[in-house]
C-alpha positions as a LaTeX table, in Angstrom:
\begin{tabular}{lrrr}
\hline
Residue & $x$ (\AA) & $y$ (\AA) & $z$ (\AA) \\
\hline
Met1 & 0.00 & 0.00 & 0.00 \\
Lys2 & 2.82 & 2.44 & 0.87 \\
Ala3 & 4.54 & 1.67 & $-2.44$ \\
Ala4 & 1.35 & 2.50 & $-4.35$ \\
Ile5 & 1.02 & 5.82 & $-2.51$ \\
Leu6 & 4.67 & 6.64 & $-3.19$ \\
Ala7 & 4.23 & 5.84 & $-6.88$ \\
Leu8 & 1.15 & 8.06 & $-7.04$ \\
Ala9 & 3.01 & 10.88 & $-5.27$ \\
Ile10 & 5.72 & 10.65 & $-7.92$ \\
Leu11 & 3.29 & 10.56 & $-10.85$ \\
Val12 & 1.26 & 13.61 & $-9.79$ \\
Pro13 & 4.15 & 16.11 & $-10.17$ \\
Ile14 & 5.05 & 14.53 & $-13.52$ \\
Ala15 & 1.50 & 15.00 & $-14.81$ \\
Ala16 & 1.53 & 18.62 & $-13.62$ \\
Ala17 & 4.86 & 19.20 & $-15.38$ \\
Asp18 & 3.44 & 17.73 & $-18.61$ \\
Ala19 & 0.49 & 20.14 & $-18.42$ \\
Val20 & 2.90 & 23.09 & $-18.11$ \\
Ala21 & 5.07 & 21.79 & $-20.94$ \\
Ala22 & 2.02 & 21.55 & $-23.21$ \\
Asp23 & 1.49 & 25.31 & $-22.83$ \\
Ala24 & 5.13 & 26.13 & $-23.54$ \\
Ala25 & 6.52 & 26.83 & $-27.01$ \\
Pro26 & 7.29 & 23.64 & $-28.94$ \\
Ser27 & 10.83 & 22.37 & $-28.66$ \\
Ser28 & 12.77 & 20.35 & $-31.18$ \\
Thr29 & 14.60 & 17.11 & $-30.68$ \\
Val30 & 17.49 & 15.99 & $-32.81$ \\
Val31 & 18.53 & 12.35 & $-32.70$ \\
Thr32 & 21.78 & 11.42 & $-34.40$ \\
Arg33 & 22.78 & 7.83 & $-34.88$ \\
Leu34 & 26.45 & 7.33 & $-35.42$ \\
Gly35 & 27.71 & 4.58 & $-37.68$ \\
Leu36 & 30.22 & 1.87 & $-37.00$ \\
Ser37 & 33.85 & 1.98 & $-37.98$ \\
Ser38 & 36.89 & $-0.24$ & $-38.28$ \\
Thr39 & 40.21 & 0.90 & $-36.91$ \\
Glu40 & 43.68 & $-0.56$ & $-37.30$ \\
Phe41 & 45.87 & $-0.26$ & $-34.22$ \\
Ser42 & 49.65 & $-0.62$ & $-34.33$ \\
Cys43 & 52.63 & $-0.79$ & $-32.03$ \\
Ser44 & 56.02 & 0.75 & $-32.75$ \\
Asp45 & 58.01 & 0.70 & $-29.53$ \\
Ser46 & 61.74 & 1.04 & $-30.18$ \\
Ala47 & 62.54 & $-1.15$ & $-27.16$ \\
Gly48 & 60.37 & $-3.97$ & $-28.55$ \\
Arg49 & 57.84 & $-3.93$ & $-25.70$ \\
Glu50 & 54.15 & $-4.71$ & $-26.20$ \\
Cys51 & 51.51 & $-2.00$ & $-26.59$ \\
His52 & 48.40 & $-2.46$ & $-24.44$ \\
Tyr53 & 45.09 & $-0.98$ & $-25.62$ \\
Leu54 & 41.80 & $-0.24$ & $-23.88$ \\
Ile55 & 38.83 & 0.92 & $-25.97$ \\
Leu56 & 35.68 & 2.32 & $-24.35$ \\
His57 & 32.38 & 3.59 & $-25.59$ \\
Ser58 & 30.22 & 5.98 & $-23.62$ \\
Leu59 & 26.54 & 6.37 & $-23.08$ \\
Cys60 & 25.87 & 9.95 & $-21.97$ \\
Asn61 & 22.67 & 11.66 & $-20.91$ \\
Glu62 & 22.18 & 15.37 & $-20.40$ \\
Arg63 & 19.46 & 17.23 & $-18.56$ \\
Phe64 & 18.83 & 20.89 & $-17.94$ \\
Leu65 & 18.96 & 21.99 & $-14.31$ \\
Ala66 & 18.24 & 25.69 & $-14.78$ \\
Pro67 & 18.67 & 28.22 & $-17.58$ \\
Gly68 & 22.27 & 27.97 & $-18.73$ \\
Gln69 & 23.02 & 24.93 & $-16.56$ \\
Lys70 & 22.96 & 21.31 & $-17.49$ \\
Glu71 & 24.19 & 18.07 & $-16.03$ \\
Arg72 & 25.88 & 15.36 & $-18.05$ \\
Thr73 & 26.14 & 11.79 & $-16.81$ \\
Cys74 & 28.20 & 9.21 & $-18.72$ \\
Thr75 & 28.56 & 5.48 & $-18.32$ \\
Tyr76 & 31.60 & 3.84 & $-19.89$ \\
Ser77 & 31.96 & 0.24 & $-20.97$ \\
Glu78 & 34.45 & $-1.75$ & $-22.99$ \\
Ala79 & 33.84 & $-1.43$ & $-26.73$ \\
Ala80 & 36.16 & $-4.38$ & $-27.32$ \\
Pro81 & 38.11 & $-6.67$ & $-25.01$ \\
Pro82 & 41.43 & $-5.13$ & $-23.89$ \\
Phe83 & 44.31 & $-6.35$ & $-26.03$ \\
Arg84 & 48.04 & $-6.06$ & $-26.55$ \\
Ile85 & 50.15 & $-6.33$ & $-29.65$ \\
Lys86 & 53.87 & $-6.76$ & $-30.17$ \\
Ser87 & 56.05 & $-4.01$ & $-31.54$ \\
Gly88 & 55.82 & $-3.94$ & $-35.33$ \\
Glu89 & 52.42 & $-5.67$ & $-35.43$ \\
Arg90 & 48.95 & $-4.37$ & $-36.28$ \\
Lys91 & 45.43 & $-5.35$ & $-35.21$ \\
Lys92 & 42.15 & $-4.35$ & $-36.86$ \\
Ile93 & 39.02 & $-3.94$ & $-34.72$ \\
Ser94 & 35.66 & $-3.69$ & $-36.50$ \\
Gly95 & 32.22 & $-2.70$ & $-35.26$ \\
Leu96 & 33.33 & 0.25 & $-33.13$ \\
Ala97 & 31.00 & 3.20 & $-32.65$ \\
Gln98 & 32.63 & 6.19 & $-34.31$ \\
Asp99 & 32.83 & 8.13 & $-31.04$ \\
Tyr100 & 34.83 & 5.55 & $-29.09$ \\
Leu101 & 37.60 & 6.53 & $-26.68$ \\
Tyr102 & 40.87 & 4.67 & $-26.31$ \\
Thr103 & 44.37 & 4.86 & $-25.03$ \\
Met104 & 47.54 & 2.82 & $-25.29$ \\
Lys105 & 50.31 & 2.16 & $-22.79$ \\
Val106 & 53.60 & 0.46 & $-23.50$ \\
Gly107 & 54.43 & $-2.43$ & $-21.20$ \\
Ala108 & 51.33 & $-2.18$ & $-18.96$ \\
Ala109 & 47.57 & $-2.33$ & $-19.32$ \\
Pro110 & 45.79 & 1.06 & $-19.22$ \\
Thr111 & 42.89 & 1.66 & $-16.84$ \\
Val112 & 39.55 & 3.33 & $-17.51$ \\
Gln113 & 40.91 & 6.43 & $-15.77$ \\
Asp114 & 43.88 & 6.46 & $-18.18$ \\
Val115 & 41.45 & 6.47 & $-21.13$ \\
Leu116 & 39.34 & 9.27 & $-19.65$ \\
Arg117 & 42.35 & 11.35 & $-18.60$ \\
Glu118 & 44.33 & 11.00 & $-21.85$ \\
Pro119 & 42.27 & 9.65 & $-24.75$ \\
Ile120 & 44.09 & 9.32 & $-28.07$ \\
Lys121 & 42.44 & 11.28 & $-30.89$ \\
His122 & 41.33 & 9.31 & $-33.92$ \\
\hline
\end{tabular}
């Protein structure tokens, strides 16, 4: 019974907000779907060490808090399993969203924080 009351209490403000939004000027929504890409990764370490790669994709949502202010929340997940390649070798990864993030470290596996702190431009 308490859960039903709580749900109703949540729905009432939403219905009121919808009524206000109906009176407001129409807004537009743009949805862009990005395609998939293939990327060839390589390793060229002069000391012959392996290059370790971590590729992430992000799912971000934005919402307006007040005029001129918005909040962005992103969730990151692996776009492909982490991998390493030897110096002088190449590896092609297909099916990546075009807006993926990645980084490479020589001799050690990068972390998610490494990718977010220093993504490599592609």
